[in-house]
mmCIF file of N, CA and C and ligand atoms in Angstrom:
data_model
loop_
_atom_site.group_PDB
_atom_site.id
_atom_site.type_symbol
_atom_site.label_atom_id
_atom_site.label_comp_id
_atom_site.label_asym_id
_atom_site.label_seq_id
_atom_site.Cartn_x
_atom_site.Cartn_y
_atom_site.Cartn_z
ATOM 1 N N MET A 229 21.627 -66.471 -77.348
ATOM 2 C CA MET A 229 22.549 -66.340 -78.121
ATOM 3 C C MET A 229 22.191 -66.499 -79.631
ATOM 4 N N GLU A 230 22.322 -65.582 -80.324
ATOM 5 C CA GLU A 230 21.899 -65.981 -82.417
ATOM 6 C C GLU A 230 22.580 -66.504 -82.910
ATOM 7 N N PHE A 231 23.468 -67.220 -82.275
ATOM 8 C CA PHE A 231 24.305 -67.818 -83.571
ATOM 9 C C PHE A 231 24.365 -69.265 -83.200
ATOM 10 N N GLU A 232 23.581 -70.329 -84.340
ATOM 11 C CA GLU A 232 22.926 -71.425 -84.033
ATOM 12 C C GLU A 232 24.268 -72.685 -84.238
ATOM 13 N N ILE A 233 24.597 -73.280 -83.099
ATOM 14 C CA ILE A 233 25.906 -74.210 -83.051
ATOM 15 C C ILE A 233 25.001 -75.396 -83.936
ATOM 16 N N PRO A 234 25.184 -76.107 -84.798
ATOM 17 C CA PRO A 234 24.965 -77.371 -85.169
ATOM 18 C C PRO A 234 25.724 -78.344 -84.204
ATOM 19 N N SER A 235 24.419 -79.339 -83.608
ATOM 20 C CA SER A 235 25.075 -80.342 -82.973
ATOM 21 C C SER A 235 25.032 -81.838 -83.288
ATOM 22 N N GLY A 236 26.177 -82.079 -82.999
ATOM 23 C CA GLY A 236 26.294 -83.544 -83.648
ATOM 24 C C GLY A 236 27.283 -84.293 -82.737
ATOM 25 N N GLU A 237 27.268 -85.529 -82.889
ATOM 26 C CA GLU A 237 28.283 -86.534 -82.039
ATOM 27 C C GLU A 237 29.973 -86.356 -82.576
ATOM 28 N N PRO A 238 30.717 -85.668 -81.440
ATOM 29 C CA PRO A 238 32.235 -85.931 -82.006
ATOM 30 C C PRO A 238 32.389 -87.252 -82.561
ATOM 31 N N PRO A 239 33.433 -87.413 -83.103
ATOM 32 C CA PRO A 239 34.170 -88.651 -83.906
ATOM 33 C C PRO A 239 34.718 -89.267 -82.832
ATOM 34 N N THR A 240 35.119 -90.462 -82.741
ATOM 35 C CA THR A 240 35.732 -91.129 -81.519
ATOM 36 C C THR A 240 37.716 -91.138 -82.052
ATOM 37 N N ASP A 241 37.817 -90.911 -83.151
ATOM 38 C CA ASP A 241 39.038 -90.829 -83.899
ATOM 39 C C ASP A 241 39.135 -90.159 -84.935
ATOM 40 N N VAL A 242 40.302 -88.834 -84.621
ATOM 41 C CA VAL A 242 40.930 -88.219 -86.008
ATOM 42 C C VAL A 242 42.134 -88.241 -86.393
ATOM 43 N N GLU A 243 42.108 -88.163 -87.835
ATOM 44 C CA GLU A 243 43.407 -88.561 -87.960
ATOM 45 C C GLU A 243 43.849 -87.400 -89.353
ATOM 46 N N LEU A 244 44.498 -86.782 -88.994
ATOM 47 C CA LEU A 244 45.101 -85.730 -89.976
ATOM 48 C C LEU A 244 45.994 -85.839 -91.015
ATOM 49 N N ASP A 245 46.265 -86.207 -92.047
ATOM 50 C CA ASP A 245 47.006 -86.591 -93.087
ATOM 51 C C ASP A 245 47.592 -85.051 -93.777
ATOM 52 N N ARG A 246 48.760 -84.617 -93.259
ATOM 53 C CA ARG A 246 48.318 -83.212 -93.435
ATOM 54 C C ARG A 246 48.690 -82.669 -94.995
ATOM 55 N N GLU A 247 48.483 -83.858 -95.885
ATOM 56 C CA GLU A 247 49.126 -83.680 -96.877
ATOM 57 C C GLU A 247 48.189 -84.200 -97.862
ATOM 58 N N ARG A 248 47.492 -84.781 -97.498
ATOM 59 C CA ARG A 248 46.458 -85.449 -98.274
ATOM 60 C C ARG A 248 44.893 -85.248 -97.445
ATOM 61 N N HIS A 249 44.503 -85.528 -96.310
ATOM 62 C CA HIS A 249 42.874 -85.794 -96.273
ATOM 63 C C HIS A 249 42.925 -85.918 -94.807
ATOM 64 N N LEU A 250 41.371 -85.472 -94.038
ATOM 65 C CA LEU A 250 41.317 -85.483 -92.862
ATOM 66 C C LEU A 250 40.296 -86.818 -92.713
ATOM 67 N N ARG A 251 40.642 -88.001 -91.650
ATOM 68 C CA ARG A 251 40.113 -88.887 -91.645
ATOM 69 C C ARG A 251 39.008 -89.476 -90.285
ATOM 70 N N LEU A 252 37.857 -89.131 -90.127
ATOM 71 C CA LEU A 252 37.360 -89.033 -88.956
ATOM 72 C C LEU A 252 36.419 -91.004 -88.871
ATOM 73 N N THR A 253 36.798 -91.165 -87.790
ATOM 74 C CA THR A 253 35.795 -92.672 -87.136
ATOM 75 C C THR A 253 34.593 -91.968 -86.250
ATOM 76 N N TRP A 254 33.635 -92.149 -86.662
ATOM 77 C CA TRP A 254 32.304 -91.831 -85.871
ATOM 78 C C TRP A 254 32.033 -93.118 -84.848
ATOM 79 N N PRO A 255 31.228 -92.657 -83.462
ATOM 80 C CA PRO A 255 30.785 -93.873 -82.657
ATOM 81 C C PRO A 255 30.436 -94.929 -83.504
ATOM 82 N N ASP A 256 29.536 -94.941 -84.263
ATOM 83 C CA ASP A 256 29.107 -96.397 -84.923
ATOM 84 C C ASP A 256 30.053 -97.017 -85.560
ATOM 85 N N GLY A 257 31.005 -96.646 -85.985
ATOM 86 C CA GLY A 257 32.155 -96.894 -86.530
ATOM 87 C C GLY A 257 32.466 -96.727 -88.279
ATOM 88 N N ARG A 258 31.480 -95.779 -88.857
ATOM 89 C CA ARG A 258 31.785 -95.477 -89.810
ATOM 90 C C ARG A 258 32.703 -94.658 -90.011
ATOM 91 N N ILE A 259 33.349 -94.411 -91.199
ATOM 92 C CA ILE A 259 34.752 -93.766 -91.518
ATOM 93 C C ILE A 259 34.555 -92.964 -92.702
ATOM 94 N N SER A 260 34.900 -91.387 -92.430
ATOM 95 C CA SER A 260 34.922 -90.420 -93.144
ATOM 96 C C SER A 260 35.886 -90.242 -93.700
ATOM 97 N N THR A 261 36.598 -89.793 -94.988
ATOM 98 C CA THR A 261 37.355 -89.500 -95.345
ATOM 99 C C THR A 261 37.434 -87.940 -96.256
ATOM 100 N N PHE A 262 38.079 -86.899 -95.945
ATOM 101 C CA PHE A 262 37.687 -85.392 -96.867
ATOM 102 C C PHE A 262 39.019 -85.473 -97.410
ATOM 103 N N ALA A 263 39.338 -85.356 -98.917
ATOM 104 C CA ALA A 263 40.270 -84.782 -99.482
ATOM 105 C C ALA A 263 40.229 -83.316 -99.028
ATOM 106 N N LEU A 264 41.962 -83.193 -98.294
ATOM 107 C CA LEU A 264 42.045 -81.293 -98.105
ATOM 108 C C LEU A 264 41.049 -80.402 -98.919
ATOM 109 N N GLU A 265 41.706 -80.670 -100.363
ATOM 110 C CA GLU A 265 41.141 -79.613 -101.066
ATOM 111 C C GLU A 265 39.784 -79.214 -100.796
ATOM 112 N N SER A 266 38.959 -80.732 -101.107
ATOM 113 C CA SER A 266 37.519 -79.940 -101.255
ATOM 114 C C SER A 266 37.264 -79.605 -99.669
ATOM 115 N N LEU A 267 37.841 -80.072 -98.303
ATOM 116 C CA LEU A 267 37.591 -79.131 -97.587
ATOM 117 C C LEU A 267 37.604 -77.662 -97.363
ATOM 118 N N ARG A 268 38.860 -77.501 -97.848
ATOM 119 C CA ARG A 268 39.281 -76.139 -97.945
ATOM 120 C C ARG A 268 38.122 -75.408 -98.958
ATOM 121 N N ALA A 269 37.893 -76.091 -100.280
ATOM 122 C CA ALA A 269 36.860 -75.543 -101.337
ATOM 123 C C ALA A 269 35.638 -75.516 -100.154
ATOM 124 N N ASN A 270 35.237 -75.940 -99.385
ATOM 125 C CA ASN A 270 34.187 -75.750 -98.878
ATOM 126 C C ASN A 270 33.932 -75.307 -97.475
ATOM 127 N N CYS A 271 35.133 -74.220 -97.441
ATOM 128 C CA CYS A 271 35.524 -73.704 -95.961
ATOM 129 C C CYS A 271 34.012 -73.242 -95.299
ATOM 130 N N PRO A 272 33.729 -73.504 -94.405
ATOM 131 C CA PRO A 272 32.235 -72.640 -93.820
ATOM 132 C C PRO A 272 32.425 -71.334 -93.372
ATOM 133 N N CYS A 273 33.447 -70.639 -93.501
ATOM 134 C CA CYS A 273 33.916 -69.371 -93.024
ATOM 135 C C CYS A 273 32.662 -68.338 -93.648
ATOM 136 N N ALA A 274 32.543 -67.166 -93.113
ATOM 137 C CA ALA A 274 31.824 -66.333 -93.636
ATOM 138 C C ALA A 274 32.810 -65.558 -95.039
ATOM 139 N N GLN A 275 33.777 -65.518 -94.962
ATOM 140 C CA GLN A 275 34.827 -65.059 -96.249
ATOM 141 C C GLN A 275 34.660 -66.046 -97.336
ATOM 142 N N CYS A 276 34.654 -67.368 -97.236
ATOM 143 C CA CYS A 276 34.617 -68.337 -98.459
ATOM 144 C C CYS A 276 33.102 -68.110 -98.679
ATOM 145 N N ARG A 277 32.268 -68.279 -97.593
ATOM 146 C CA ARG A 277 31.072 -68.281 -98.029
ATOM 147 C C ARG A 277 30.556 -67.235 -99.147
ATOM 148 N N GLY A 278 30.954 -65.632 -98.401
ATOM 149 C CA GLY A 278 31.073 -64.855 -99.637
ATOM 150 C C GLY A 278 31.523 -64.862 -101.024
ATOM 151 N N LEU A 279 32.893 -65.471 -100.859
ATOM 152 C CA LEU A 279 33.490 -65.810 -102.562
ATOM 153 C C LEU A 279 32.608 -67.007 -103.043
ATOM 154 N N ARG A 280 32.147 -68.031 -102.401
ATOM 155 C CA ARG A 280 31.776 -69.291 -103.293
ATOM 156 C C ARG A 280 30.140 -68.203 -103.974
ATOM 157 N N ALA A 281 29.827 -67.434 -102.844
ATOM 158 C CA ALA A 281 28.449 -66.769 -103.500
ATOM 159 C C ALA A 281 28.499 -65.868 -104.598
ATOM 160 N N GLN A 282 29.593 -65.352 -104.901
ATOM 161 C CA GLN A 282 29.809 -64.550 -106.076
ATOM 162 C C GLN A 282 30.637 -65.291 -107.461
ATOM 163 N N GLY A 283 30.667 -66.991 -106.981
ATOM 164 C CA GLY A 283 31.236 -67.734 -107.972
ATOM 165 C C GLY A 283 32.547 -67.383 -107.939
ATOM 166 N N LYS A 284 33.337 -67.203 -106.763
ATOM 167 C CA LYS A 284 34.615 -66.703 -107.119
ATOM 168 C C LYS A 284 35.301 -68.066 -106.111
ATOM 169 N N PRO A 285 36.302 -68.387 -106.534
ATOM 170 C CA PRO A 285 37.131 -69.164 -105.708
ATOM 171 C C PRO A 285 37.743 -69.185 -104.416
ATOM 172 N N VAL A 286 37.552 -70.141 -103.432
ATOM 173 C CA VAL A 286 37.818 -69.663 -102.034
ATOM 174 C C VAL A 286 39.283 -69.914 -101.770
ATOM 175 N N TYR A 287 40.205 -70.524 -102.888
ATOM 176 C CA TYR A 287 42.025 -70.321 -102.609
ATOM 177 C C TYR A 287 42.331 -70.779 -103.888
ATOM 178 N N ASN A 288 43.626 -70.303 -104.180
ATOM 179 C CA ASN A 288 43.821 -70.606 -105.510
ATOM 180 C C ASN A 288 44.282 -72.157 -105.777
ATOM 181 N N GLU A 289 43.544 -72.913 -106.451
ATOM 182 C CA GLU A 289 43.684 -73.903 -106.781
ATOM 183 C C GLU A 289 44.783 -74.265 -107.658
ATOM 184 N N HIS A 290 45.362 -73.311 -108.501
ATOM 185 C CA HIS A 290 46.366 -73.614 -109.088
ATOM 186 C C HIS A 290 47.793 -73.366 -109.140
ATOM 187 N N SER A 291 47.768 -72.874 -107.646
ATOM 188 C CA SER A 291 48.900 -72.638 -106.961
ATOM 189 C C SER A 291 50.269 -73.822 -107.574
ATOM 190 N N SER A 292 51.561 -73.457 -107.568
ATOM 191 C CA SER A 292 52.544 -74.611 -107.776
ATOM 192 C C SER A 292 52.679 -75.174 -106.422
ATOM 193 N N VAL A 293 52.305 -74.252 -105.298
ATOM 194 C CA VAL A 293 52.634 -74.927 -104.395
ATOM 195 C C VAL A 293 51.778 -75.627 -103.571
ATOM 196 N N PRO A 294 51.559 -77.013 -103.589
ATOM 197 C CA PRO A 294 50.334 -78.104 -103.196
ATOM 198 C C PRO A 294 49.416 -77.426 -101.828
ATOM 199 N N LEU A 295 48.321 -77.365 -101.506
ATOM 200 C CA LEU A 295 47.653 -77.047 -100.410
ATOM 201 C C LEU A 295 47.976 -78.101 -99.592
ATOM 202 N N THR A 296 48.599 -77.679 -98.203
ATOM 203 C CA THR A 296 48.357 -78.892 -97.297
ATOM 204 C C THR A 296 47.683 -78.032 -95.892
ATOM 205 N N ALA A 297 48.374 -78.834 -94.784
ATOM 206 C CA ALA A 297 47.023 -78.756 -93.290
ATOM 207 C C ALA A 297 48.127 -78.625 -92.633
ATOM 208 N N ILE A 298 48.522 -77.062 -92.049
ATOM 209 C CA ILE A 298 49.545 -76.934 -90.744
ATOM 210 C C ILE A 298 49.390 -77.879 -89.888
ATOM 211 N N HIS A 299 47.923 -77.343 -88.995
ATOM 212 C CA HIS A 299 47.589 -77.833 -87.662
ATOM 213 C C HIS A 299 45.927 -77.851 -88.239
ATOM 214 N N ALA A 300 45.493 -78.816 -87.047
ATOM 215 C CA ALA A 300 44.273 -78.883 -86.996
ATOM 216 C C ALA A 300 43.921 -78.795 -85.238
ATOM 217 N N GLU A 301 42.654 -78.153 -84.895
ATOM 218 C CA GLU A 301 42.559 -78.080 -83.527
ATOM 219 C C GLU A 301 40.778 -78.421 -83.354
ATOM 220 N N LEU A 302 40.624 -78.909 -82.344
ATOM 221 C CA LEU A 302 39.397 -79.318 -81.895
ATOM 222 C C LEU A 302 38.381 -77.977 -81.427
ATOM 223 N N VAL A 303 37.201 -77.838 -82.049
ATOM 224 C CA VAL A 303 36.652 -76.680 -81.278
ATOM 225 C C VAL A 303 35.730 -77.153 -80.698
ATOM 226 N N GLY A 304 35.691 -77.158 -79.204
ATOM 227 C CA GLY A 304 34.731 -77.912 -78.023
ATOM 228 C C GLY A 304 34.644 -79.065 -78.128
ATOM 229 N N ASN A 305 33.219 -79.328 -78.455
ATOM 230 C CA ASN A 305 33.324 -80.640 -79.031
ATOM 231 C C ASN A 305 32.204 -80.889 -80.101
ATOM 232 N N TRP A 306 32.135 -79.664 -80.574
ATOM 233 C CA TRP A 306 31.267 -79.390 -82.187
ATOM 234 C C TRP A 306 31.759 -79.476 -83.614
ATOM 235 N N GLY A 307 33.475 -79.557 -83.489
ATOM 236 C CA GLY A 307 33.925 -79.625 -84.582
ATOM 237 C C GLY A 307 35.356 -79.531 -84.771
ATOM 238 N N ILE A 308 36.183 -79.017 -85.682
ATOM 239 C CA ILE A 308 37.445 -78.598 -86.051
ATOM 240 C C ILE A 308 38.051 -77.592 -86.608
ATOM 241 N N THR A 309 39.039 -76.919 -86.730
ATOM 242 C CA THR A 309 39.356 -75.880 -87.604
ATOM 243 C C THR A 309 40.581 -76.313 -87.919
ATOM 244 N N ILE A 310 40.997 -75.908 -89.000
ATOM 245 C CA ILE A 310 42.484 -76.333 -89.750
ATOM 246 C C ILE A 310 42.908 -74.871 -90.121
ATOM 247 N N ARG A 311 44.543 -74.867 -89.906
ATOM 248 C CA ARG A 311 44.886 -73.935 -89.872
ATOM 249 C C ARG A 311 45.722 -74.139 -91.623
ATOM 250 N N TRP A 312 45.370 -73.510 -92.789
ATOM 251 C CA TRP A 312 45.884 -74.043 -94.098
ATOM 252 C C TRP A 312 47.148 -73.525 -94.420
ATOM 253 N N SER A 313 47.886 -74.209 -95.287
ATOM 254 C CA SER A 313 49.008 -73.664 -95.685
ATOM 255 C C SER A 313 49.021 -72.225 -96.250
ATOM 256 N N ASP A 314 47.792 -71.667 -97.276
ATOM 257 C CA ASP A 314 47.649 -70.888 -97.742
ATOM 258 C C ASP A 314 47.451 -69.662 -96.572
ATOM 259 N N GLY A 315 47.744 -69.628 -95.103
ATOM 260 C CA GLY A 315 47.427 -68.707 -94.401
ATOM 261 C C GLY A 315 45.937 -68.359 -93.608
ATOM 262 N N HIS A 316 45.186 -69.644 -94.540
ATOM 263 C CA HIS A 316 43.481 -69.089 -93.897
ATOM 264 C C HIS A 316 43.181 -69.988 -92.337
ATOM 265 N N ASP A 317 42.673 -69.413 -91.490
ATOM 266 C CA ASP A 317 42.118 -70.583 -90.772
ATOM 267 C C ASP A 317 41.069 -70.246 -89.714
ATOM 268 N N THR A 318 40.013 -69.900 -90.305
ATOM 269 C CA THR A 318 39.089 -68.775 -89.744
ATOM 270 C C THR A 318 37.879 -70.050 -90.253
ATOM 271 N N GLY A 319 37.779 -71.298 -90.719
ATOM 272 C CA GLY A 319 36.423 -72.243 -91.185
ATOM 273 C C GLY A 319 36.496 -73.049 -89.942
ATOM 274 N N ILE A 320 35.243 -73.478 -89.093
ATOM 275 C CA ILE A 320 35.241 -74.027 -88.095
ATOM 276 C C ILE A 320 34.251 -75.178 -88.967
ATOM 277 N N HIS A 321 34.996 -76.368 -89.100
ATOM 278 C CA HIS A 321 34.101 -77.513 -89.618
ATOM 279 C C HIS A 321 33.261 -78.168 -88.513
ATOM 280 N N ALA A 322 31.699 -77.945 -88.480
ATOM 281 C CA ALA A 322 31.253 -78.637 -87.556
ATOM 282 C C ALA A 322 31.041 -80.569 -87.709
ATOM 283 N N TRP A 323 31.073 -80.788 -86.636
ATOM 284 C CA TRP A 323 30.913 -82.647 -86.758
ATOM 285 C C TRP A 323 29.693 -83.038 -87.284
ATOM 286 N N ALA A 324 28.452 -81.806 -87.193
ATOM 287 C CA ALA A 324 27.063 -82.441 -87.752
ATOM 288 C C ALA A 324 27.360 -82.604 -88.961
ATOM 289 N N VAL A 325 28.050 -81.057 -89.844
ATOM 290 C CA VAL A 325 28.043 -81.414 -91.371
ATOM 291 C C VAL A 325 28.923 -82.494 -92.085
ATOM 292 N N LEU A 326 30.112 -82.418 -90.805
ATOM 293 C CA LEU A 326 30.937 -83.803 -91.712
ATOM 294 C C LEU A 326 30.386 -84.861 -91.542
ATOM 295 N N ALA A 327 29.652 -85.242 -90.447
ATOM 296 C CA ALA A 327 28.640 -86.381 -90.158
ATOM 297 C C ALA A 327 27.649 -86.584 -91.127
ATOM 298 N N SER A 328 27.066 -85.874 -91.657
ATOM 299 C CA SER A 328 26.120 -86.047 -92.574
ATOM 300 C C SER A 328 26.235 -86.502 -94.186
HETATM 301 ZN ZN1 ZN B 601 37.209 -69.724 -95.042
#
């Protein structure tokens, strides 16, 4: 396989507040909270990486409609994908990255 999946221990608890944040509890008891805007802005998919490389915003930060998370789904045991209110859903946030 050419594609390298970063490995990391999955959280023991995943809490999505669809209007505010994603909160993860790690096996060592540590809690990480990610604001939705920052997760969306750092979306790891190829499209968003390309936009960031060109210095372009990956989503409309000035929209009159606030960004929310419609749905979150675990991807195997290595990460989580979020479907955003702007229709984007291709980014997979790896536990290894979120835990660092
Ligand atoms: Zn993306």
